[in-house]
Coordinates of C-alpha atoms and ligand atoms in Angstrom, one line a residue:
M1 CA -26.2 -33.9 113.3
S2 CA -27.9 -36.1 110.6
T3 CA -25.9 -37.9 107.9
L4 CA -26.6 -38.6 104.3
I5 CA -27.5 -42.1 105.4
D6 CA -30.3 -40.7 107.6
L7 CA -31.5 -38.6 104.7
A8 CA -31.5 -41.7 102.4
N9 CA -33.4 -43.7 105.0
L10 CA -35.9 -40.9 105.5
I11 CA -36.6 -40.7 101.7
F12 CA -36.7 -44.4 101.1
P13 CA -37.6 -46.1 104.4
N14 CA -38.8 -49.3 102.7
I15 CA -35.9 -49.8 100.3
N16 CA -33.7 -52.4 101.9
L17 CA -32.0 -54.0 99.0
T18 CA -28.6 -52.9 97.7
I19 CA -27.2 -52.7 94.3
D20 CA -25.3 -55.9 95.1
D21 CA -28.5 -57.7 95.8
L22 CA -29.8 -56.6 92.4
E23 CA -26.6 -57.8 90.7
K24 CA -27.3 -61.2 92.1
K25 CA -30.9 -61.1 91.2
Y26 CA -30.1 -60.2 87.6
P27 CA -26.9 -62.1 86.8
V28 CA -24.8 -61.6 83.7
R29 CA -26.4 -63.5 80.8
D30 CA -24.9 -66.7 79.7
L31 CA -24.3 -66.0 76.1
K32 CA -21.6 -66.8 73.6
E33 CA -18.8 -64.3 72.8
G34 CA -20.1 -61.6 70.5
A35 CA -23.8 -62.2 71.2
M36 CA -25.6 -58.9 71.3
V37 CA -28.3 -58.1 73.7
T38 CA -30.5 -55.4 72.3
R39 CA -33.9 -53.9 73.0
F40 CA -36.7 -51.9 71.8
A41 CA -37.9 -49.5 74.4
P42 CA -41.1 -47.8 73.3
S43 CA -43.2 -45.4 75.2
P44 CA -46.9 -46.3 75.1
T45 CA -47.9 -42.9 73.7
G46 CA -49.7 -43.9 70.6
F47 CA -49.1 -45.8 67.4
L48 CA -46.0 -47.6 66.2
H49 CA -44.0 -45.0 64.3
T50 CA -42.3 -46.0 61.1
G51 CA -39.0 -44.8 62.7
S52 CA -39.6 -47.1 65.6
L53 CA -40.2 -50.0 63.3
F54 CA -36.9 -49.1 61.7
T55 CA -34.9 -49.0 65.0
S56 CA -36.6 -52.1 66.4
L57 CA -35.9 -54.0 63.2
I58 CA -32.3 -53.2 63.4
S59 CA -32.1 -54.0 67.1
Y60 CA -33.9 -57.3 66.5
R61 CA -31.7 -58.4 63.6
L62 CA -28.5 -57.5 65.4
A63 CA -29.5 -59.7 68.3
K64 CA -30.7 -62.6 66.1
Q65 CA -27.8 -62.6 63.8
S66 CA -25.3 -62.7 66.7
G67 CA -27.1 -65.4 68.7
G68 CA -28.1 -62.9 71.3
V69 CA -31.3 -61.7 72.9
F70 CA -33.8 -59.1 71.8
Y71 CA -36.2 -57.8 74.4
I72 CA -39.0 -55.2 74.7
R73 CA -39.1 -52.8 77.6
L74 CA -42.1 -50.5 78.0
E75 CA -41.0 -47.0 78.9
D76 CA -44.2 -45.9 80.6
T77 CA -42.8 -43.3 83.1
D78 CA -44.5 -40.4 81.4
T79 CA -48.0 -41.2 82.8
K80 CA -49.5 -38.0 81.4
R81 CA -48.7 -38.9 77.8
E82 CA -49.6 -42.6 78.1
I83 CA -52.4 -43.9 75.9
E84 CA -54.2 -46.9 77.3
G85 CA -53.6 -50.1 75.5
S86 CA -51.0 -48.7 73.2
G87 CA -48.1 -50.8 74.7
A88 CA -49.7 -54.1 73.8
D89 CA -50.7 -52.7 70.4
L90 CA -47.0 -51.9 69.7
V91 CA -46.0 -55.4 70.5
K92 CA -48.7 -56.8 68.3
Q93 CA -47.7 -54.6 65.4
L94 CA -44.0 -55.7 65.8
N95 CA -45.1 -59.3 65.8
Y96 CA -47.0 -58.7 62.6
F97 CA -43.8 -57.7 61.0
G98 CA -42.0 -60.7 62.3
I99 CA -40.2 -58.9 65.1
I100 CA -40.7 -61.3 67.9
P101 CA -38.9 -60.5 71.1
D102 CA -37.1 -63.3 73.1
E103 CA -38.3 -61.7 76.3
G104 CA -39.9 -58.6 77.7
Y105 CA -43.2 -56.9 77.9
I106 CA -46.1 -58.4 76.0
N107 CA -49.1 -56.7 77.5
D108 CA -50.1 -55.2 80.8
D109 CA -50.7 -58.7 82.2
L110 CA -48.0 -60.6 80.5
E111 CA -44.3 -60.6 80.1
K112 CA -41.6 -63.2 79.7
G113 CA -38.0 -63.4 80.8
N114 CA -35.9 -63.3 84.0
Y115 CA -34.8 -59.7 83.9
G116 CA -38.2 -58.1 84.5
P117 CA -40.4 -56.4 85.3
Y118 CA -40.1 -55.1 81.8
K119 CA -42.5 -52.2 82.3
Q120 CA -40.8 -49.3 84.0
S121 CA -43.7 -48.3 86.1
A122 CA -43.4 -51.7 87.8
R123 CA -39.7 -51.1 88.5
A124 CA -40.0 -48.1 90.8
D125 CA -38.3 -49.9 93.7
I126 CA -35.4 -51.0 91.6
Y127 CA -34.6 -47.4 90.6
K128 CA -34.9 -46.4 94.2
V129 CA -32.3 -48.9 95.3
V130 CA -29.8 -47.2 93.1
I131 CA -30.9 -43.7 94.0
K132 CA -30.7 -44.5 97.7
E133 CA -27.1 -45.5 97.3
L134 CA -26.4 -42.3 95.3
I135 CA -27.9 -40.2 98.1
K136 CA -25.7 -42.0 100.6
K137 CA -22.7 -41.3 98.5
G138 CA -23.7 -37.6 98.2
R139 CA -24.3 -37.9 94.4
A140 CA -28.0 -37.5 94.5
Y141 CA -30.1 -35.1 96.5
P142 CA -33.6 -33.9 97.1
C143 CA -34.4 -30.6 95.3
F144 CA -37.2 -28.5 96.7
C145 CA -37.2 -25.8 94.1
S146 CA -40.7 -25.1 92.8
A147 CA -41.6 -24.6 89.2
S148 CA -41.6 -20.8 89.8
D149 CA -38.1 -21.0 91.4
L150 CA -36.9 -22.7 88.3
E151 CA -38.5 -20.3 86.0
E152 CA -37.0 -17.4 87.9
L153 CA -33.6 -19.0 87.7
R154 CA -34.0 -19.6 84.0
N155 CA -35.0 -16.0 83.3
Y156 CA -32.1 -14.7 85.3
Q157 CA -29.7 -17.0 83.3
I158 CA -31.1 -15.9 80.0
Q159 CA -31.0 -12.3 80.8
N160 CA -27.4 -12.6 81.9
K161 CA -26.4 -14.8 79.0
I162 CA -25.5 -17.7 81.2
T163 CA -26.1 -21.3 80.0
P164 CA -29.5 -22.1 81.5
G165 CA -30.0 -25.1 83.7
Y166 CA -29.7 -26.4 87.3
Y167 CA -26.0 -26.8 87.9
G168 CA -23.0 -25.6 89.9
K169 CA -23.7 -22.5 91.9
Y170 CA -27.2 -22.3 90.4
A171 CA -28.1 -25.6 91.9
K172 CA -29.4 -24.2 95.1
C173 CA -30.4 -27.5 96.7
R174 CA -27.2 -29.4 96.1
N175 CA -25.6 -27.7 99.0
L176 CA -28.3 -28.3 101.6
S177 CA -27.0 -30.1 104.6
P178 CA -28.7 -33.5 105.5
D179 CA -30.3 -31.7 108.5
E180 CA -31.7 -28.9 106.3
A181 CA -33.0 -31.4 103.8
I182 CA -34.5 -33.6 106.5
S183 CA -36.3 -30.8 108.1
L184 CA -37.8 -29.6 104.8
I185 CA -39.0 -33.1 104.0
K186 CA -40.5 -33.3 107.5
E187 CA -42.3 -30.0 106.9
G188 CA -43.9 -31.7 104.0
K189 CA -42.2 -29.6 101.3
P190 CA -42.5 -31.3 97.9
Y191 CA -39.3 -32.4 96.2
I192 CA -37.8 -34.4 93.4
I193 CA -34.4 -36.1 93.3
R194 CA -31.5 -34.8 91.3
F195 CA -28.2 -36.2 90.3
K196 CA -25.2 -34.3 91.6
S197 CA -22.9 -33.8 88.6
M198 CA -19.2 -33.4 89.0
G199 CA -18.8 -32.4 85.4
N200 CA -17.6 -29.1 84.0
E201 CA -19.0 -27.2 81.0
Q202 CA -15.4 -26.5 79.8
N203 CA -14.5 -30.2 79.6
K204 CA -14.8 -32.5 76.6
I205 CA -15.2 -36.2 76.8
K206 CA -14.4 -38.8 74.2
I207 CA -17.1 -41.2 73.3
H208 CA -17.3 -44.0 70.8
D209 CA -20.4 -44.6 68.8
E210 CA -20.7 -47.9 66.8
I211 CA -22.0 -46.0 63.8
R212 CA -20.4 -42.6 64.2
G213 CA -17.0 -43.6 65.4
D214 CA -15.1 -41.5 68.0
L215 CA -16.8 -38.3 69.1
E216 CA -16.0 -35.5 71.3
L217 CA -18.8 -34.1 73.3
T218 CA -19.1 -31.6 76.1
E219 CA -19.1 -33.3 79.5
N220 CA -22.3 -33.3 81.4
Y221 CA -22.4 -30.7 84.2
Q222 CA -26.2 -30.4 84.8
D223 CA -27.8 -31.7 87.9
I224 CA -30.5 -33.5 86.0
V225 CA -33.7 -34.8 87.6
I226 CA -33.5 -38.5 88.2
L227 CA -36.7 -39.2 90.2
K228 CA -39.9 -37.2 89.6
S229 CA -42.4 -36.3 92.2
D230 CA -44.6 -39.2 91.1
G231 CA -41.9 -41.6 92.2
L232 CA -40.9 -42.6 88.7
P233 CA -37.5 -42.0 87.1
T234 CA -36.7 -39.8 84.2
Y235 CA -35.5 -41.4 80.9
H236 CA -31.8 -40.9 81.7
F237 CA -32.0 -42.7 85.0
A238 CA -34.2 -45.5 83.8
H239 CA -31.8 -46.1 80.9
L240 CA -28.9 -46.4 83.3
V241 CA -30.7 -48.9 85.6
D242 CA -32.6 -50.9 83.1
D243 CA -29.9 -51.3 80.5
H244 CA -27.5 -52.3 83.2
F245 CA -29.6 -54.9 85.0
M246 CA -31.1 -56.2 81.8
H247 CA -27.5 -56.5 80.5
T248 CA -28.0 -54.7 77.2
T249 CA -24.8 -54.9 75.3
H250 CA -25.7 -52.5 72.5
V251 CA -28.0 -49.5 73.1
T252 CA -29.5 -49.0 69.6
R253 CA -31.6 -45.9 69.6
G254 CA -32.5 -42.9 67.5
E255 CA -29.8 -40.3 67.0
E256 CA -31.9 -37.7 68.9
W257 CA -30.5 -39.3 72.1
L258 CA -26.9 -38.6 71.1
A259 CA -26.9 -35.2 72.7
S260 CA -27.8 -36.7 76.1
L261 CA -25.0 -39.3 75.9
P262 CA -22.7 -37.3 78.2
I263 CA -25.4 -37.5 80.9
H264 CA -25.6 -41.3 80.6
I265 CA -21.8 -41.7 80.6
E266 CA -21.5 -39.7 83.9
L267 CA -24.4 -41.7 85.4
F268 CA -22.8 -45.1 84.5
N269 CA -19.4 -44.0 85.7
T270 CA -20.7 -42.6 89.0
V271 CA -22.6 -45.7 89.9
G272 CA -19.8 -47.9 88.6
F273 CA -21.7 -49.8 86.0
K274 CA -20.0 -50.9 82.8
L275 CA -20.9 -48.7 79.9
P276 CA -22.9 -50.5 77.2
K277 CA -21.9 -49.9 73.5
Y278 CA -24.0 -47.2 71.8
A279 CA -25.2 -47.0 68.3
H280 CA -27.3 -43.9 67.5
L281 CA -29.3 -44.9 64.5
P282 CA -30.3 -42.4 61.7
V283 CA -33.7 -40.8 62.0
I284 CA -36.1 -41.2 59.1
M285 CA -36.5 -38.0 57.2
K286 CA -38.8 -36.8 54.5
E287 CA -38.1 -34.4 51.7
E288 CA -40.6 -31.6 51.2
N289 CA -40.1 -28.8 48.8
G290 CA -36.4 -29.4 48.7
N291 CA -36.1 -29.4 52.5
R292 CA -35.5 -32.3 54.8
R293 CA -37.4 -32.8 58.0
K294 CA -38.2 -35.6 60.3
L295 CA -41.1 -37.9 59.3
S296 CA -43.9 -36.4 61.3
K297 CA -46.7 -38.0 63.1
R298 CA -49.0 -35.1 62.4
K299 CA -48.1 -34.4 58.7
D300 CA -47.3 -37.8 57.2
N301 CA -49.6 -40.7 56.9
E302 CA -46.6 -42.9 56.3
A303 CA -45.2 -42.0 59.8
A304 CA -47.6 -44.6 61.2
V305 CA -46.9 -48.2 60.5
S306 CA -50.6 -48.9 60.6
Y307 CA -50.9 -46.9 57.4
F308 CA -48.9 -49.5 55.5
I309 CA -50.9 -52.3 57.1
S310 CA -54.3 -50.8 56.2
E311 CA -53.3 -49.8 52.7
G312 CA -52.1 -53.4 52.2
Y313 CA -48.4 -53.0 51.5
P314 CA -47.0 -56.5 51.9
K315 CA -45.1 -56.5 55.2
Y316 CA -42.0 -57.9 53.7
A317 CA -41.9 -54.9 51.3
L318 CA -41.8 -52.4 54.1
I319 CA -39.2 -54.5 56.0
E320 CA -37.0 -54.9 53.0
Y321 CA -37.3 -51.2 52.3
L322 CA -36.2 -50.4 55.9
L323 CA -33.2 -52.7 55.4
T324 CA -32.2 -50.7 52.3
L325 CA -32.3 -47.6 54.5
A326 CA -30.4 -49.4 57.3
N327 CA -27.5 -50.7 55.2
S328 CA -26.2 -49.4 51.9
N329 CA -25.3 -52.8 50.6
Y330 CA -28.7 -54.4 51.2
E331 CA -30.0 -53.9 47.7
E332 CA -27.0 -55.4 46.1
W333 CA -27.1 -58.4 48.4
R334 CA -30.8 -58.8 47.6
E335 CA -30.2 -58.9 43.9
Q336 CA -27.6 -61.6 44.3
N337 CA -29.7 -63.6 46.8
L338 CA -33.2 -63.5 45.5
D339 CA -34.0 -66.9 46.9
K340 CA -33.0 -66.1 50.4
S341 CA -35.0 -64.6 53.2
Y342 CA -34.1 -61.0 54.1
N343 CA -33.4 -62.4 57.5
D344 CA -30.2 -64.0 56.0
F345 CA -28.7 -60.6 55.4
I346 CA -26.1 -59.6 57.9
L347 CA -26.5 -56.1 59.1
S348 CA -23.5 -54.1 60.0
F349 CA -22.9 -50.8 61.8
N350 CA -20.3 -49.7 59.3
K351 CA -22.7 -49.8 56.4
M352 CA -25.1 -47.5 58.2
S353 CA -25.6 -44.0 57.0
L354 CA -24.9 -41.1 59.3
D355 CA -27.4 -38.7 58.1
G356 CA -31.1 -39.1 58.4
A357 CA -32.4 -41.7 56.0
L358 CA -34.7 -40.2 53.4
F359 CA -38.0 -41.9 53.2
D360 CA -39.3 -42.8 49.8
I361 CA -42.7 -44.4 49.6
E362 CA -42.3 -45.0 45.8
K363 CA -39.4 -47.2 46.6
I364 CA -41.5 -49.3 48.9
A365 CA -44.1 -49.6 46.1
N366 CA -41.4 -50.8 43.7
I367 CA -40.1 -53.4 46.1
A368 CA -43.6 -54.6 46.7
K369 CA -44.4 -54.9 42.9
E370 CA -41.2 -56.8 42.4
R371 CA -41.9 -59.2 45.2
L372 CA -45.6 -59.7 44.6
A373 CA -45.0 -60.4 40.9
Y374 CA -42.8 -63.4 41.6
K375 CA -45.1 -65.0 44.1
K376 CA -47.4 -67.8 43.2
A377 CA -51.0 -66.8 42.8
S378 CA -52.0 -69.0 45.7
E379 CA -49.5 -67.2 48.0
V380 CA -50.7 -63.8 46.9
E381 CA -54.3 -65.0 47.5
E382 CA -53.5 -66.0 51.1
E383 CA -51.9 -62.6 51.8
L384 CA -54.7 -60.8 50.1
K385 CA -57.4 -62.7 52.0
E386 CA -55.7 -62.0 55.3
W387 CA -55.6 -58.3 54.5
A388 CA -59.1 -58.1 53.0
K389 CA -60.6 -59.8 56.1
T390 CA -59.9 -56.7 58.1
Y391 CA -59.8 -53.9 55.5
D392 CA -62.1 -54.8 52.6
N393 CA -65.0 -56.9 53.7
N394 CA -66.8 -56.8 50.3
F395 CA -63.7 -58.2 48.6
Y396 CA -63.1 -60.7 51.4
Q397 CA -66.6 -62.1 50.9
K398 CA -66.0 -62.5 47.2
I399 CA -62.7 -64.1 47.8
I400 CA -63.9 -66.7 50.2
N401 CA -67.0 -67.4 48.2
N402 CA -64.8 -68.7 45.3
E403 CA -61.1 -69.0 46.0
E404 CA -60.3 -70.8 42.8
Y405 CA -61.8 -67.9 40.9
I406 CA -59.7 -65.3 42.6
I407 CA -56.6 -67.4 42.3
A408 CA -57.2 -67.7 38.6
I409 CA -57.6 -63.9 38.4
L410 CA -54.4 -63.4 40.4
N411 CA -52.6 -65.8 38.1
I412 CA -53.1 -63.6 35.0
D413 CA -49.6 -62.9 33.6
R414 CA -48.0 -64.5 36.6
E415 CA -45.8 -67.6 37.1
K416 CA -43.8 -66.8 34.0
A417 CA -40.4 -65.4 33.2
K418 CA -41.6 -61.8 32.9
P419 CA -44.6 -61.5 35.2
R420 CA -46.7 -58.4 35.2
K421 CA -45.8 -56.0 38.0
D422 CA -49.0 -54.1 38.5
Y423 CA -49.8 -54.5 42.2
A424 CA -47.8 -52.7 44.9
K425 CA -50.4 -53.3 47.6
Y426 CA -53.4 -55.5 48.2
S427 CA -55.7 -52.5 47.9
D428 CA -54.5 -52.0 44.3
I429 CA -56.0 -55.4 43.3
Y430 CA -59.7 -55.0 43.6
P431 CA -60.1 -51.8 41.4
L432 CA -58.2 -53.5 38.6
I433 CA -60.1 -56.8 38.7
K434 CA -63.5 -56.0 40.1
F435 CA -65.1 -56.3 36.6
F436 CA -64.8 -60.1 37.1
Y437 CA -67.6 -59.9 39.7
N438 CA -71.0 -59.5 38.2
D439 CA -72.4 -57.1 40.8
E440 CA -69.4 -54.8 40.1
F441 CA -69.6 -55.3 36.4
K442 CA -73.2 -54.1 36.5
K443 CA -72.1 -50.9 38.2
L444 CA -69.4 -50.4 35.6
V445 CA -71.9 -50.9 32.8
A446 CA -74.2 -48.3 34.4
N447 CA -71.3 -45.9 34.2
G448 CA -70.8 -46.5 30.5
Y449 CA -68.5 -48.4 28.2
E450 CA -65.3 -46.9 26.8
W451 CA -66.1 -47.5 23.1
N452 CA -63.8 -45.9 20.6
S453 CA -66.0 -43.0 19.5
E454 CA -64.4 -42.9 16.1
K455 CA -65.8 -46.2 15.2
D456 CA -69.3 -46.8 13.9
K457 CA -71.5 -48.5 16.5
L458 CA -73.1 -50.7 13.9
E459 CA -69.7 -52.0 12.9
I460 CA -68.8 -52.9 16.5
I461 CA -72.2 -54.6 16.9
E462 CA -71.6 -56.6 13.7
I463 CA -68.1 -57.7 14.8
L464 CA -69.2 -58.6 18.4
T465 CA -72.2 -60.5 17.0
Y466 CA -70.0 -62.5 14.6
Y467 CA -67.5 -63.2 17.5
K468 CA -70.2 -64.5 19.8
D469 CA -71.9 -66.6 17.1
N470 CA -68.6 -68.3 16.3
Y471 CA -67.3 -68.4 19.9
N472 CA -64.8 -71.1 20.5
L473 CA -62.0 -70.1 22.7
A474 CA -58.7 -71.5 21.3
S475 CA -56.5 -73.5 23.6
D476 CA -53.7 -70.9 23.7
E477 CA -53.3 -67.2 23.4
S478 CA -51.5 -67.2 20.0
L479 CA -54.1 -69.5 18.4
W480 CA -56.8 -67.3 19.8
F481 CA -55.2 -64.2 18.4
N482 CA -54.9 -66.0 15.0
D483 CA -58.7 -66.5 15.2
L484 CA -59.1 -62.8 15.6
K485 CA -56.9 -62.1 12.7
E486 CA -58.8 -64.5 10.5
M487 CA -62.0 -62.6 11.2
C488 CA -60.4 -59.4 9.9
P489 CA -61.0 -59.7 6.2
K490 CA -64.7 -60.2 6.7
F491 CA -65.0 -56.7 8.1
N492 CA -62.3 -55.1 6.0
Y493 CA -60.0 -54.9 9.0
A494 CA -56.3 -55.3 8.7
A495 CA -55.0 -58.5 10.2
N496 CA -51.9 -56.7 11.5
T497 CA -51.3 -53.2 12.7
K498 CA -48.3 -52.6 10.4
D499 CA -50.4 -53.1 7.2
Y500 CA -53.0 -50.9 8.7
K501 CA -50.6 -48.1 9.5
K502 CA -49.1 -48.2 6.0
N503 CA -52.5 -48.1 4.2
K504 CA -55.0 -46.7 6.5
E505 CA -57.4 -45.7 3.7
L506 CA -57.7 -49.3 2.6
Y507 CA -59.1 -50.5 6.0
K508 CA -61.8 -49.7 8.4
G509 CA -59.7 -50.8 11.3
H510 CA -57.3 -53.5 12.5
V511 CA -57.1 -56.6 14.6
G512 CA -56.2 -54.5 17.7
D513 CA -59.5 -52.7 17.4
I514 CA -61.4 -56.0 17.4
A515 CA -59.5 -57.0 20.6
E516 CA -60.5 -53.6 22.0
Y517 CA -64.2 -54.1 21.3
L518 CA -64.0 -57.4 23.1
R519 CA -62.1 -56.0 26.0
V520 CA -64.5 -53.1 26.4
A521 CA -67.4 -55.6 26.2
M522 CA -65.8 -57.8 28.9
T523 CA -64.6 -55.0 31.3
T524 CA -66.1 -51.7 30.0
K525 CA -62.6 -50.3 29.9
K526 CA -60.0 -49.9 27.2
N527 CA -57.3 -51.1 29.6
S528 CA -57.4 -54.3 31.4
P529 CA -55.3 -57.3 32.3
N530 CA -54.7 -59.9 29.6
L531 CA -57.8 -60.3 27.5
Y532 CA -57.3 -64.0 26.6
A533 CA -57.0 -64.8 30.3
I534 CA -60.1 -62.8 31.0
L535 CA -62.2 -64.7 28.4
N536 CA -60.8 -67.9 29.8
I537 CA -61.7 -67.1 33.4
L538 CA -65.1 -65.6 32.7
G539 CA -66.1 -68.7 30.6
K540 CA -68.2 -69.0 27.5
E541 CA -71.6 -68.4 29.1
E542 CA -70.5 -65.2 30.8
V543 CA -68.5 -64.0 27.8
I544 CA -71.6 -64.4 25.6
R545 CA -73.8 -62.7 28.2
R546 CA -71.4 -59.7 28.4
I547 CA -71.3 -59.5 24.6
N548 CA -75.1 -59.4 24.5
L549 CA -75.2 -56.7 27.1
A550 CA -72.6 -54.7 25.2
I551 CA -74.6 -55.0 22.0
K552 CA -77.8 -54.0 23.7
S553 CA -76.1 -50.9 25.1
L554 CA -74.7 -50.1 21.6
E555 CA -78.1 -50.4 20.2
A556 CA -79.7 -48.2 22.7
Ligands
LIG601 N1 -38.4 -44.6 75.3 C1 -37.4 -44.0 74.5 C2 -38.0 -43.5 73.2 O1 -39.1 -43.9 72.9 C3 -36.4 -45.1 74.2 C4 -35.1 -44.7 73.6 C5 -34.1 -45.8 73.8 O2 -34.2 -46.7 73.0 O3 -33.3 -45.8 74.7 O4 -37.4 -42.7 72.5

């Protein structure tokens, strides 16, 4: 008569290590009291989701602020859904946002740290060591049920209003004797490995979640699959083995995993591994027509982190926004600590919201405007250049062609007490300032000037001609504006708007109209950044050339 040991040896003939050997190979980490070991465990199935950036940011900060370790583990056990190269891309994108792991997977040929491999597909033998011991203990078994057997079972359960699943008396293969199982294997019957649960559907277990507090959940009673036919584990089993041997102290993951926590608890208890702490993080939601739903890969551009990168949102704006979602006291802290880095903020579990966090792109834009406005022009230029290099080559060429020029442009209404807050993202900049570049200006002119149609063209020509003939840009904005005022009587314009408004019939216009003619001549538009700054940056020669062009078009 064969034993469970024979069965285990038949299934895993080449697995000779034991759990104890693995414990020695992956010793407890030497960290100070309270140091957290956290991880980000993405599946390489596509792009970095904004929700994943959120969970990885939290995990990263928790490790860093406690003097612990943050690592990346690539969960590539679902070979069908894997997208080539996406693992390495995820790591690169995290790096871009300043989330730099202490150890773990970097790309398919590179990883760092002593607790690897950090890619699950390279850990197959490690899982098998644990499964082999579970088989010997009678707590895991081969299951030979085919897809159609399982479907039949499911239909039967649904028809008879029985909770569906593979468990208890419905778990046909759990009762096969070692001899029976061995002969089926020898016959070549395909199988997978299941965990043998000792739980009961009627029982509740108490669980503590770092964010949600004490919870009561139904005990696990399903014989879940732990090893698939391709020799790779399921998520649940990989979580047990990896988080144990990598010594994760806090499993910080999306709240969608909360429901499977009873499975994980039974697995940890059965193998005798210490349970890590769990923090199920809120999922990012979106409001649509009054309803909340998960931020969706298919429907929402902003579900992909790459969207923010290509649109040119400053990375710190997105990160700070995610911190406001993570902890309710972040904004207040930020207002009081404007000079600090967001990395100085201490995240805490008890300030985390329990319901899904509502995503609000307007808020990111506001944060971005605030932060960008208080930066030096030269800093903004560096960030802009970096972005344009990849996403706007035309602008990039202009930037590198004359960096002083773009810095002067970016400096308009900046570096003062109340700076202008008009840019939320790098891609907002070019449309607002492109008139500074002559090739673009030419195109704008071809599309027409926004002259005030109520004014007489000849009058505008006269004023512009006078302005250019007497052009001498004053040394500061108020003196320059005085010069404009002084011109007014010559054309029967009011030198201030109030006078004009009181006695419109006495005047043909007012000083603001003169400024508008100049603005339209310089930019073709009625709205633009500060006009005095524009005149200054364009320089006398170009100002006069543009006035001449404007006059010509008015004459046409
Ligand atoms: N690979 C899992 C996921 O992408 C990881 C969940 C976890 O952090 O444990 O959802």
